CSV table of C-alpha atoms and ligand atoms in Angstrom, one decimal:
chain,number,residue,atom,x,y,z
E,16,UNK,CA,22.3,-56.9,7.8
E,17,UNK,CA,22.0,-54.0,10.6
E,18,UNK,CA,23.7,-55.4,13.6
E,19,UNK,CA,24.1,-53.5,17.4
E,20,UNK,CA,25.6,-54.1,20.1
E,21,UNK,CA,24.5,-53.1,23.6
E,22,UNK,CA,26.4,-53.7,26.7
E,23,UNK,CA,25.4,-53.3,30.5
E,24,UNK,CA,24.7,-49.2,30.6
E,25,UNK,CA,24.8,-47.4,33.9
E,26,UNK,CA,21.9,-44.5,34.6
E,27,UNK,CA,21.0,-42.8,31.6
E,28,UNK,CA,20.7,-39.3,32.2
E,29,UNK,CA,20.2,-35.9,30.3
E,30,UNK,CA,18.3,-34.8,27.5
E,31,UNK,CA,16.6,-36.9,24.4
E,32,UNK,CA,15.1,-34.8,21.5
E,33,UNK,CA,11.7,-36.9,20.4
E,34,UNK,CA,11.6,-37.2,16.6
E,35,UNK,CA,8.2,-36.7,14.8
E,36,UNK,CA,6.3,-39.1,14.5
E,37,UNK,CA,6.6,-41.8,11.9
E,38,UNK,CA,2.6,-42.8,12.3
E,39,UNK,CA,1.7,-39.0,11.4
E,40,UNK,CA,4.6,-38.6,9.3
E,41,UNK,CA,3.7,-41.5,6.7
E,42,UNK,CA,-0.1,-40.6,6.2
E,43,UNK,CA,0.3,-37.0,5.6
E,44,UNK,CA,2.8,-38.0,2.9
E,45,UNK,CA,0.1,-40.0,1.3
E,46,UNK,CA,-2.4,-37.1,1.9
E,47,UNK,CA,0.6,-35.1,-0.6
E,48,UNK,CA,-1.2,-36.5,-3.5
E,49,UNK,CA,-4.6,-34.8,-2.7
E,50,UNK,CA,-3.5,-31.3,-4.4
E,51,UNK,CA,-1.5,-30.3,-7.5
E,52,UNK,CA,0.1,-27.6,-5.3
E,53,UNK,CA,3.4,-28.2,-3.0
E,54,UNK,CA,3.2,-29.7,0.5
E,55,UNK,CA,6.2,-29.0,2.1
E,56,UNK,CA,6.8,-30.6,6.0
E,57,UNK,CA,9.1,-29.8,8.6
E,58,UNK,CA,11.4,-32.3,10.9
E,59,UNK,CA,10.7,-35.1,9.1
E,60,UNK,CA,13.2,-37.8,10.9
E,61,UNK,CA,15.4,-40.2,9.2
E,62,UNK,CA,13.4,-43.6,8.6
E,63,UNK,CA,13.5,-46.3,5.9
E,64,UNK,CA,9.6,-45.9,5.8
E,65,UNK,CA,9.6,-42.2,5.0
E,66,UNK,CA,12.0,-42.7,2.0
E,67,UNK,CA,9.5,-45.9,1.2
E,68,UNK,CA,6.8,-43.8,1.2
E,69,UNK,CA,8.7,-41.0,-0.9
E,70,UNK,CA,9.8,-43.7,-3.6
E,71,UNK,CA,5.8,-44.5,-3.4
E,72,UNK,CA,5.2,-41.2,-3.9
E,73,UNK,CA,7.5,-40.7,-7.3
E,74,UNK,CA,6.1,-44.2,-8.6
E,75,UNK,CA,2.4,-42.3,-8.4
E,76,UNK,CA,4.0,-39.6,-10.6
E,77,UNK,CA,4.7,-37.0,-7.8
E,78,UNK,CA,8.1,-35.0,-7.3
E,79,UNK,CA,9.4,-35.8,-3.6
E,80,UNK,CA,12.2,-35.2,-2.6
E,81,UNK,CA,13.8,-34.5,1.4
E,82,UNK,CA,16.8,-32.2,2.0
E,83,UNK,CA,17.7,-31.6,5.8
E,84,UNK,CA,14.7,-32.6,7.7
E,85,UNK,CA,12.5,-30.5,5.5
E,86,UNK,CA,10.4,-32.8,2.6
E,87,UNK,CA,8.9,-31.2,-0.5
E,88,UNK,CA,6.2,-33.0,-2.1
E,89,UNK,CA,4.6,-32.2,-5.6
E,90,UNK,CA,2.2,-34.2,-7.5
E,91,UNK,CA,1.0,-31.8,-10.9
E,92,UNK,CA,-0.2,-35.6,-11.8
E,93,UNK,CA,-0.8,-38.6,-9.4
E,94,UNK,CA,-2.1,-42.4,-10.8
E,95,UNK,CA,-1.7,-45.8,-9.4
E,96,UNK,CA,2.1,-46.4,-8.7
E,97,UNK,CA,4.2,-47.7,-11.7
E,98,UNK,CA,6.3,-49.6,-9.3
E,99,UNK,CA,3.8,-52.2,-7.3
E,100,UNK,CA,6.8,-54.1,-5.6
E,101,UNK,CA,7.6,-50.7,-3.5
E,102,UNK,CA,4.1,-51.2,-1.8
E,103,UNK,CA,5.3,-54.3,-0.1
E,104,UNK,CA,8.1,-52.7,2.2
E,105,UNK,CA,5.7,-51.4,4.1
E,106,UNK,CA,1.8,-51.8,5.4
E,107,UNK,CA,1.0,-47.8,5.4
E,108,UNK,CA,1.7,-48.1,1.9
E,109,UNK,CA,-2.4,-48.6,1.8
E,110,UNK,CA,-2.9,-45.4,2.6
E,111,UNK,CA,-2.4,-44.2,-1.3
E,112,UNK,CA,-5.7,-45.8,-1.3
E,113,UNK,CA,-8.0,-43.1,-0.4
E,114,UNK,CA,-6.1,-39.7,-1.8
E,115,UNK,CA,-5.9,-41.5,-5.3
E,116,UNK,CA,-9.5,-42.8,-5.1
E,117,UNK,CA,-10.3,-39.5,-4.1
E,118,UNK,CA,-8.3,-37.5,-6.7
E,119,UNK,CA,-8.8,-39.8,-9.8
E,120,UNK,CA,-12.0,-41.8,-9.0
E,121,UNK,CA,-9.3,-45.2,-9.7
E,122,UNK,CA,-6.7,-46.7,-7.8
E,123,UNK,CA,-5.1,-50.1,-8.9
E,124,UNK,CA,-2.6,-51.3,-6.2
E,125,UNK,CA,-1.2,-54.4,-4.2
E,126,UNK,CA,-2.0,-55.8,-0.6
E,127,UNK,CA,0.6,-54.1,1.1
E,128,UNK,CA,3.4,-55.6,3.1
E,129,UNK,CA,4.9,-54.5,6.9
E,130,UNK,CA,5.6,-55.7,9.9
E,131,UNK,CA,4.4,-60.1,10.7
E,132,UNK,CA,2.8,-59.3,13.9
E,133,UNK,CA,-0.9,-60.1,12.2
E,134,UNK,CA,-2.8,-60.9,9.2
E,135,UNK,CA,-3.7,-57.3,8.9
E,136,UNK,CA,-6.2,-57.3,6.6
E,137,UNK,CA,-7.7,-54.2,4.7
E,138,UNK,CA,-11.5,-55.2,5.0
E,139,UNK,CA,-12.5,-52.1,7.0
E,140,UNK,CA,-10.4,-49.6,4.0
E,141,UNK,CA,-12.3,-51.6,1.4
E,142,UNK,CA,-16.1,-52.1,3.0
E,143,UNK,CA,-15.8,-48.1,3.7
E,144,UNK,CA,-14.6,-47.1,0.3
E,145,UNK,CA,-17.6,-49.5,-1.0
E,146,UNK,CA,-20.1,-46.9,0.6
E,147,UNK,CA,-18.3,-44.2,-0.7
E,148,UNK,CA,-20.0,-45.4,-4.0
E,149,UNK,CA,-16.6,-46.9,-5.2
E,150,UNK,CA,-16.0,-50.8,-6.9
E,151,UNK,CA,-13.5,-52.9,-5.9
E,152,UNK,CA,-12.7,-55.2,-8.1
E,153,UNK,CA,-10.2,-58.0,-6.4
E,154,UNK,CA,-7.6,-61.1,-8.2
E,155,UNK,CA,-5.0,-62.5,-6.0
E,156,UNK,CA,-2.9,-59.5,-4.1
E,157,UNK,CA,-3.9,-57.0,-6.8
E,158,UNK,CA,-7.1,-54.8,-6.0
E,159,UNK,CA,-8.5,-51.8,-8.5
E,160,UNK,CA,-11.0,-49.6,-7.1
E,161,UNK,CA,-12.9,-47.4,-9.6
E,162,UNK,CA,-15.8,-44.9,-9.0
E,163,UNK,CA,-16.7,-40.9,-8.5
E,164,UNK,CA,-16.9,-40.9,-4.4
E,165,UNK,CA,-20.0,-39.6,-2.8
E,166,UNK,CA,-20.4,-38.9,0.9
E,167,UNK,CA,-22.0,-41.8,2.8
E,168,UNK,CA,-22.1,-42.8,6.6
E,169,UNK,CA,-19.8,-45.7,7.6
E,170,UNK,CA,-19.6,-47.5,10.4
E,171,UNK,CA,-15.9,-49.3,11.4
E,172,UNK,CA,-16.5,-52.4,12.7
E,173,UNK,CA,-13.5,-52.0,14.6
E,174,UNK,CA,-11.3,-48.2,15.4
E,175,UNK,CA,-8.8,-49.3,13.0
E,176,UNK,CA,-6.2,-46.3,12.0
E,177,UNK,CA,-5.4,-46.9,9.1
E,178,UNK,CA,-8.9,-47.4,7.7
E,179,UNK,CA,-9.8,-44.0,9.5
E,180,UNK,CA,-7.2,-42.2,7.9
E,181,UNK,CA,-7.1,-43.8,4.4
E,182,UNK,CA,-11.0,-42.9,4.6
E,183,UNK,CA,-11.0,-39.4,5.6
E,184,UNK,CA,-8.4,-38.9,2.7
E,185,UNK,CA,-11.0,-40.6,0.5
E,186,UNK,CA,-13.7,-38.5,2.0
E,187,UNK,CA,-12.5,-34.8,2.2
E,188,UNK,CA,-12.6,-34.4,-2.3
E,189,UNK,CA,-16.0,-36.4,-2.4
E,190,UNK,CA,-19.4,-34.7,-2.9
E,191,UNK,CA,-21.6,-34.3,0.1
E,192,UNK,CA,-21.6,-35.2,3.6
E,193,UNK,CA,-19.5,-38.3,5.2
E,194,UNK,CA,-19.9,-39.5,8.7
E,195,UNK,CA,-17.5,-42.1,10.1
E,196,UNK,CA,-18.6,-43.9,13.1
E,197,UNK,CA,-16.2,-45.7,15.3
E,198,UNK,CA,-13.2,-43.9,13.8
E,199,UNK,CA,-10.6,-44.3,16.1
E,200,UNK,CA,-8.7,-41.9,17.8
E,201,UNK,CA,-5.1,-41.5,18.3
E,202,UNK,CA,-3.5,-38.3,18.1
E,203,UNK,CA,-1.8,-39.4,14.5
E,204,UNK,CA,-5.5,-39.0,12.9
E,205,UNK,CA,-5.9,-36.0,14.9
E,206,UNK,CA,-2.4,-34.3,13.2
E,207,UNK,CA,-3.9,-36.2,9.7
E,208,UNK,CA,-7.0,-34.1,10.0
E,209,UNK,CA,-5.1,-31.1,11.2
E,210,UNK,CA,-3.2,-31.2,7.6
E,211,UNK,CA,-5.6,-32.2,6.0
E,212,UNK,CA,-7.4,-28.9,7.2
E,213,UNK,CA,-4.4,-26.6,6.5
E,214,UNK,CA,-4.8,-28.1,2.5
E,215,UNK,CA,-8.4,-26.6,3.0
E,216,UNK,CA,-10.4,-29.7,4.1
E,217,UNK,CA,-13.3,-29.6,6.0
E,218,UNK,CA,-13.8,-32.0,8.9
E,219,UNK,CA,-15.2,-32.0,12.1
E,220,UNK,CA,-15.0,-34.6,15.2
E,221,UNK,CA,-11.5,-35.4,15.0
E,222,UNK,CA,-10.0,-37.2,18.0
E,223,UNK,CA,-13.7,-38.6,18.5
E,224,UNK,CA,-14.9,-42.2,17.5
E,225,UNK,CA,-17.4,-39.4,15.1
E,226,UNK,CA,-15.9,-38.0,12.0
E,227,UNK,CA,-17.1,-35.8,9.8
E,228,UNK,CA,-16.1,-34.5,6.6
E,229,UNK,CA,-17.8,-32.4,4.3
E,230,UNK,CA,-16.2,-32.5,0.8
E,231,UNK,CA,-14.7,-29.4,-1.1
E,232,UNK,CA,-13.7,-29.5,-4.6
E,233,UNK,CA,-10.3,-29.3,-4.4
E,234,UNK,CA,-7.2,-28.4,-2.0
E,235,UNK,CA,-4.5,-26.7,-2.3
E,236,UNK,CA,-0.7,-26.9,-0.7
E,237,UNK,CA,0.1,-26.4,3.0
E,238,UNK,CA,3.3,-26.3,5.2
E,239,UNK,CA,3.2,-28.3,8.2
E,240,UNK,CA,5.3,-29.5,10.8
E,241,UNK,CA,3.8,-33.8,12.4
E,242,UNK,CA,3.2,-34.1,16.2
E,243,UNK,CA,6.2,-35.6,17.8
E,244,UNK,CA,6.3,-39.6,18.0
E,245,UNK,CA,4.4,-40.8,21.1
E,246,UNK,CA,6.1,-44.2,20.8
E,247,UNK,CA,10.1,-43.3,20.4
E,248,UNK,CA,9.0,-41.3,23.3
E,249,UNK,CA,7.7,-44.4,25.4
E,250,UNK,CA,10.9,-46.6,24.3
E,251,UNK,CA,13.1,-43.8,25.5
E,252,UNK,CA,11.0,-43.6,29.0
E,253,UNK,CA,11.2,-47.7,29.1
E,254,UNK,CA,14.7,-46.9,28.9
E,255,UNK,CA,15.4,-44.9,31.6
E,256,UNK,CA,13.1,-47.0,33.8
E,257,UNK,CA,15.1,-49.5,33.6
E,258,UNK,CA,18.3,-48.2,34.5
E,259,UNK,CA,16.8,-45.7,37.0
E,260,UNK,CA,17.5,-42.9,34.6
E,261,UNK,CA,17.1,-39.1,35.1
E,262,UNK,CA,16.0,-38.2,31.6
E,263,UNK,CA,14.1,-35.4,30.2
E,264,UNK,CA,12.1,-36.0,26.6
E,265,UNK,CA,12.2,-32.8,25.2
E,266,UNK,CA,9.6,-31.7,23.0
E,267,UNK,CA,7.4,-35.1,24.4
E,268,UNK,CA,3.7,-34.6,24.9
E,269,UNK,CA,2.1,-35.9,28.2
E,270,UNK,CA,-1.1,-35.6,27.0
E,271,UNK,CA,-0.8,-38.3,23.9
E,272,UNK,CA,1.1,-41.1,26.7
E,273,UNK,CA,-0.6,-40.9,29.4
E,274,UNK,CA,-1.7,-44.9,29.7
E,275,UNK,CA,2.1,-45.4,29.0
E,276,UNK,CA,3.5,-42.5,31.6
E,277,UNK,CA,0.7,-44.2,34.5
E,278,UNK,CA,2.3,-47.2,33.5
E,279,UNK,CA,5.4,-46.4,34.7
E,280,UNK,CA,4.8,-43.9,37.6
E,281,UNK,CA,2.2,-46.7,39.3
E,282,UNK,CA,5.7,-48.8,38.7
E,283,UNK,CA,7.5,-46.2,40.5
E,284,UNK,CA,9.1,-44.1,38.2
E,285,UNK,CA,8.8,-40.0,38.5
E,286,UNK,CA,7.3,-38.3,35.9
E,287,UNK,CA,6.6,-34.8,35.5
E,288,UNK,CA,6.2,-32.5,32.5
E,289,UNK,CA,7.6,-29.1,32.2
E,290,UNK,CA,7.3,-26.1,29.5
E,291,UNK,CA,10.2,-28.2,27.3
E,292,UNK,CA,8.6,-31.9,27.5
E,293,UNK,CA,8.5,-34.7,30.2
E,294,UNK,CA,11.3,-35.7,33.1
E,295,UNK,CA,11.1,-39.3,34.2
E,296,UNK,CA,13.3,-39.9,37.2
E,297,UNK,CA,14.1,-43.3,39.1
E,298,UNK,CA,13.2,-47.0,38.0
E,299,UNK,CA,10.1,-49.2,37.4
E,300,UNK,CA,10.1,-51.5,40.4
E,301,UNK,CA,6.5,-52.7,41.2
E,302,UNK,CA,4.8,-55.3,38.8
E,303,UNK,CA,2.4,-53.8,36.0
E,304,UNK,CA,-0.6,-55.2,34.1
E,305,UNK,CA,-1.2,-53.8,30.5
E,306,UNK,CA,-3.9,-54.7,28.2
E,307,UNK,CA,-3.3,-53.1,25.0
E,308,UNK,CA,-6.4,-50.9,23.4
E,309,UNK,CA,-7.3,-48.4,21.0
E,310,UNK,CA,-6.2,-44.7,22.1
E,311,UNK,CA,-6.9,-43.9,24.7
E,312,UNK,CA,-5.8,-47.0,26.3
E,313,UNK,CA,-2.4,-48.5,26.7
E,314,UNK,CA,-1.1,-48.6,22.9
E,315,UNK,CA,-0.2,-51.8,20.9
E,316,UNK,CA,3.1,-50.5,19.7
E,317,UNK,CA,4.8,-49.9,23.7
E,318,UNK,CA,3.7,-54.2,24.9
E,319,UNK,CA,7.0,-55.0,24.3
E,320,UNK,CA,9.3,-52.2,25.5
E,321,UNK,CA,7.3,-52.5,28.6
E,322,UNK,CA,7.8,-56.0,28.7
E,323,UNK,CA,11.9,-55.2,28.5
E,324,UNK,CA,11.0,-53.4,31.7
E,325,UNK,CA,8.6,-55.5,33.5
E,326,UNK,CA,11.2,-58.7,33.2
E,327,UNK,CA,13.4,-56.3,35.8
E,328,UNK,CA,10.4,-55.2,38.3
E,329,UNK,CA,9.6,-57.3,41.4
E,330,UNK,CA,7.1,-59.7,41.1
E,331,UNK,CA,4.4,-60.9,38.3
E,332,UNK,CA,3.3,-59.0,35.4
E,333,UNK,CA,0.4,-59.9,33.6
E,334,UNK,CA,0.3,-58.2,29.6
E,335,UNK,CA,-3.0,-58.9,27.3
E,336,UNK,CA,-2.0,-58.6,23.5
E,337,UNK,CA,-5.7,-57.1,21.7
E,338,UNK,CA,-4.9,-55.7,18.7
E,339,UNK,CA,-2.6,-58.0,16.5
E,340,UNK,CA,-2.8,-62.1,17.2
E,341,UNK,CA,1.1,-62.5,16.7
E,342,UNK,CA,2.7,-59.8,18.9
E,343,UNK,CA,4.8,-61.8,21.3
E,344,UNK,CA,7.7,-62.5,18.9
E,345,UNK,CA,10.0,-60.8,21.4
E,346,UNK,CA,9.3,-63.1,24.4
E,347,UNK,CA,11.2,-66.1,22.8
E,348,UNK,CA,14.0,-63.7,22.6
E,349,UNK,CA,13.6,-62.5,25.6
E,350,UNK,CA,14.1,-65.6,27.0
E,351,UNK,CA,17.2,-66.0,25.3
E,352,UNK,CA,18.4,-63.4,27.7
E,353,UNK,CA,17.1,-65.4,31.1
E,354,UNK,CA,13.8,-63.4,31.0
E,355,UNK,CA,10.9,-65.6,32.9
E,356,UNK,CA,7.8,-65.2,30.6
E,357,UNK,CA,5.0,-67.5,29.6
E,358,UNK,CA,2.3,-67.2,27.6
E,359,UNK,CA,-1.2,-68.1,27.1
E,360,UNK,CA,-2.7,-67.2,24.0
E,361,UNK,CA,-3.1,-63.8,23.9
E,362,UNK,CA,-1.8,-63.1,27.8
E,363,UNK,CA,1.7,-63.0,28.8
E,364,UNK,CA,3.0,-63.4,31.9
E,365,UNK,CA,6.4,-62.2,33.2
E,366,UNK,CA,7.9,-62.9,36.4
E,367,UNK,CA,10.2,-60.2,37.0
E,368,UNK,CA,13.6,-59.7,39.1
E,369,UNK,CA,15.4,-62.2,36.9
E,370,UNK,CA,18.8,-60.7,35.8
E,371,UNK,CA,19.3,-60.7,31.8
E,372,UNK,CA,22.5,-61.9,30.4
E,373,UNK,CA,23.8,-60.7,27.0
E,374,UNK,CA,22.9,-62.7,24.1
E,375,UNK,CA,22.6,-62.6,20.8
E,376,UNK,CA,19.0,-61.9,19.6
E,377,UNK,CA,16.7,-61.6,16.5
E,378,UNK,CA,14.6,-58.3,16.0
E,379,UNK,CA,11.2,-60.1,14.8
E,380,UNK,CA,9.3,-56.7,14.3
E,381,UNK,CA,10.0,-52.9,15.0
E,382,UNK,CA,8.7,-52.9,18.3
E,383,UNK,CA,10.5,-56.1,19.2
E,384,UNK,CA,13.5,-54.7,18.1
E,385,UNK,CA,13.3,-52.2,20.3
E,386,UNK,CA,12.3,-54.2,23.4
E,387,UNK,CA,15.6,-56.0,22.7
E,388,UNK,CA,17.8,-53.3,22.9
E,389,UNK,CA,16.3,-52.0,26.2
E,390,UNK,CA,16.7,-55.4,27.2
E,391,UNK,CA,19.9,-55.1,26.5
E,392,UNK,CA,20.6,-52.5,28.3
E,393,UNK,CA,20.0,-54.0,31.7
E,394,UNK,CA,21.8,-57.3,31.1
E,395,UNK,CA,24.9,-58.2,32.3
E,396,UNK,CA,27.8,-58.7,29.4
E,397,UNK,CA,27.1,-58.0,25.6
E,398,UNK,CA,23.9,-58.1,23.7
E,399,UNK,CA,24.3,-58.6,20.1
E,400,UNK,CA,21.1,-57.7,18.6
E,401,UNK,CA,20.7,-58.9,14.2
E,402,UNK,CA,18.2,-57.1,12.6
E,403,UNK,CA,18.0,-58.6,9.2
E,404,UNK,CA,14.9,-57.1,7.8
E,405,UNK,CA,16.2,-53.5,8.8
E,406,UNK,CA,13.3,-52.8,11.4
E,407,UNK,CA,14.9,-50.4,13.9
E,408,UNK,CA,16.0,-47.8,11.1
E,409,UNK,CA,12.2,-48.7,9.3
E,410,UNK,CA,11.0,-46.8,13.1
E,411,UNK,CA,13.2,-44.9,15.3
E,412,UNK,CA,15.4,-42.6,14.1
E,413,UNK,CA,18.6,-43.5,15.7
E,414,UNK,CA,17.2,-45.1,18.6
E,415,UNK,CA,20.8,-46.2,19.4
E,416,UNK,CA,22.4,-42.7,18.5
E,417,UNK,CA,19.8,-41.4,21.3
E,418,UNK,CA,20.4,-43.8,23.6
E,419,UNK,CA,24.1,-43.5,23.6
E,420,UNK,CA,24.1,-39.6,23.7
E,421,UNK,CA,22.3,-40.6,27.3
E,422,UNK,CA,25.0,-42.4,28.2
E,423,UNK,CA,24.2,-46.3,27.3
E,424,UNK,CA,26.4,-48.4,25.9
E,425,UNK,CA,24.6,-49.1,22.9
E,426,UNK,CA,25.8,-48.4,18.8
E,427,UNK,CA,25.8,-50.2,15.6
E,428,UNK,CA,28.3,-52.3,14.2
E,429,UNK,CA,27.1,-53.3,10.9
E,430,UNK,CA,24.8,-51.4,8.7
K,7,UD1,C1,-1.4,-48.4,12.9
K,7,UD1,C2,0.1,-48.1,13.2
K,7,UD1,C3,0.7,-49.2,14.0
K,7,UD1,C4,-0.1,-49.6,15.2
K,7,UD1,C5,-1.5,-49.8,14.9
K,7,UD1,C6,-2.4,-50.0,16.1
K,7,UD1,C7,0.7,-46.7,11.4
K,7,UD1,C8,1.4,-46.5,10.1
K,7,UD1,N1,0.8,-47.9,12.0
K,7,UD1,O1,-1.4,-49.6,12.1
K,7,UD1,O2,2.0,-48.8,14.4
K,7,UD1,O3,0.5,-50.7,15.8
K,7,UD1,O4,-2.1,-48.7,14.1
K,7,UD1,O5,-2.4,-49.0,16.9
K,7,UD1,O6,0.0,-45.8,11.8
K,7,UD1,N2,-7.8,-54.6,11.0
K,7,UD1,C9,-8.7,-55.4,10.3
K,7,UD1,N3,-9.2,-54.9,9.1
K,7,UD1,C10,-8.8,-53.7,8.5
K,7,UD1,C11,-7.8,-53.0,9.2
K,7,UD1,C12,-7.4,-53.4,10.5
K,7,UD1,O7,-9.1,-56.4,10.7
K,7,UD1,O8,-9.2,-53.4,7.4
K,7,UD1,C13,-7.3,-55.1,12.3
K,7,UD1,C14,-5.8,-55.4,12.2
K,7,UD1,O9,-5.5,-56.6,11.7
K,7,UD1,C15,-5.4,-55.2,13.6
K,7,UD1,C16,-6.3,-54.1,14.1
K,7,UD1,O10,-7.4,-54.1,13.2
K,7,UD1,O11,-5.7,-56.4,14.3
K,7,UD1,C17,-5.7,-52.8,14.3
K,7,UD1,O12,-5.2,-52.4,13.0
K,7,UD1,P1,-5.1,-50.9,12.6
K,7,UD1,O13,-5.6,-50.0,13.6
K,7,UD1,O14,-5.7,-50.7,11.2
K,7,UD1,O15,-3.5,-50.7,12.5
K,7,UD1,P2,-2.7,-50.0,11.3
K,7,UD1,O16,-3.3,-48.8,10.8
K,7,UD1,O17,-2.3,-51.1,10.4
């Protein structure tokens, strides 16, 4: 079981390099499967969920392999994966969905598994590929969807990414026209549809709640280097916020964080971007209220490192959760540190200027891990942080590694 430890840090300062990003990284893999011909991507970082996705990958029938940063992907022949158990260890394991419908016209599968912040259906993926023209034929966790695809208009009931993504895939081999209203989005659909566009796709609207895709025939191999990752990027700001950091995120891009970066400058923090990324100088100090939306609003996956901070700002902060019903796992941990927070369904409530003590704590979910560690950067003693299911090294690559190089007292004592 992964186990850190994090200690008291003083200023963090210097430079972080931001990783690419795991939420572009993981769907273009999928979108591997659309072409016979080799996809090969650059600066892929080191995540449990990339290798996931890789093992998917293979089970489907594709060669994958990673050497150095740099993945190869080839899939002469892609089917259902042989292997259903892989498609547990993670939820973007869905997004097979719509390349193999796509390719094959038949994708048998099982409800995938991820993070427990929600229930996390797949209703949206599964109405949408309906008006594609495919069946779905459904027993227990195991799902088969059949049919030729033909374009259609769709309508998302709610922005949900992965349903956008896993039905662009679906949509860029089918015959005709598709139009998806509502689609949401963040700049990890706008990198999908980049891709997807280097393999020859046609598709219009991207980065608009209007998508459209006009269907080609077939698609052929591209080389492509993701967008970097928006949220490592946030955690490493929360970081220096709250121990009135100088810090520059190279390669970070203000334009994909700016609900996060307002965030933290209304808090009181310094940010500025430059030619090689963004500079945050000084620490959060005024309270901050969040409410967590579809891009471009203040995104899910950054509540609870800004939460870390909030507990250390002077007076109440006031957080509304959105998107998932179960994202507060953190706060009870939190707590366990000497954090002040209550909460009322889906608001939290944090009454900052409390110090943290070290404790030890339970990562719940990726982004609580996180949260934890910043946490336990800014309380006094040691902070032993467990991570039984493996979260952090599912998300960040090396999120201590980067910390530490900044100066925190922060590494990893088990593995
Ligand atoms: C993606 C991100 C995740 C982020 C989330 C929201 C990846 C790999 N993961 O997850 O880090 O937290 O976006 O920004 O990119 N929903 C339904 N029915 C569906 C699909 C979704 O009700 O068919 C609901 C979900 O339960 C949730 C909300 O919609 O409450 C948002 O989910 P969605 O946008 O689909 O998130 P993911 O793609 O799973």
């Amino acid at each position: 079981m992964p186990q850190y430890q994090i200690g008291h840090s003083p200023r963090l300062s210097g430079e972080a390099r931001v990783s690419t990003a795991k939420n572009a990284v993981l769907p273009i893999l999928a979108a591997a499967l659309l072409t016979q011909e080799e996809i090969i991507l650059h600066h892929i970082p080191t995540l449990t969920d990339v290798n996931n996705m890789l093992a998917i990958l293979r089970s489907c029938g594709a060669e994958a392999e990673s050497e150095g940063g740099d993945v190869r992907v080839r899939a002469v022949a892609a089917g259902s994966p042989e292997e259903m158990s892989l498609l547990r260890t993670m939820r973007a394991s869905v997004l097979i969905l719509g390349p193999l419908c796509a390719r094959n016209g038949e994708c048998v599968f099982t409800m995938p598994g991820g993070c427990a912040i929600g229930q996390r259906p797949i209703d949206l993926h599964i109405k949408g590929l309906r008006k594609l023209g495919a069946q779905v034929a459904q027993a227990g966790d195991a799902v088969r969807v059949t049919g030729t695809l033909k374009g259609a208009n769709i309508y998302l009931d709610f922005p949900s990414v992965g349903a956008t993504e896993n039905l662009v895939m679906a949509a860029v081999l089918a015959q005709g026209v598709t139009r998806i209203e509502n689609a949401a989005k963040e700049p990890e659909i706008v990198d999908l549809c980049r891709f997807l566009s280097a393999m020859g796709a046609r598709i219009a609207g991207a980065g608009t709640g209007n998508i459209i895709v006009e269907g080609v025939p077939r698609l052929h191999g591209a080389e492509y280097t993701p967008i970097p990752d928006r949220i490592e990027a946030g955690t490493l700001a929360c970081a220096a916020a709250l121990t009135d950091g100088s810090v520059l995120l190279s390669g970070a891009r203000m334009e994909h964080m700016r609900a996060v970066l307002f965030k933290l400058s209304e808090s009181g923090v310094i940010v500025q971007e430059d030619a090689r990324g963004i500079r945050l100088r000084g620490r959060a100090r005024q309270p901050m209220e969040a409410r967590t939306l579809s891009y471009p609003g203040f995104p899910t996956d950054m509540q609870a490192p800004l939460m870390a901070v909030a507990t250390q700002t002077h007076g109440l902060s006031v957080f509304l959760e959105t998107i998932f019903e179960n994202r507060y796992m953190h706060v009870v941990e939190l707590k366990r540190m000497g954090a002040q927070i209550r909460v009322e369904g889906q608001l939290a409530l944090i009454q900052g200027g409390r110090p943290l003590n070290g404790a030890h704590v339970t990562a719940t979910d990726l982004r609580a891990a996180a949260a934890l560690m910043l946490a336990g950067l800014a309380a006094e003693g040691q902070t032993l942080l467990s991570d039984p299911a493996g979260h952090l090294m599912r998300g960040y690559d090396g999120l201590e590694e980067k910390l530490r190089a900044l100066g925190a007292d922060a590494m990893i004592i088990r593995q």
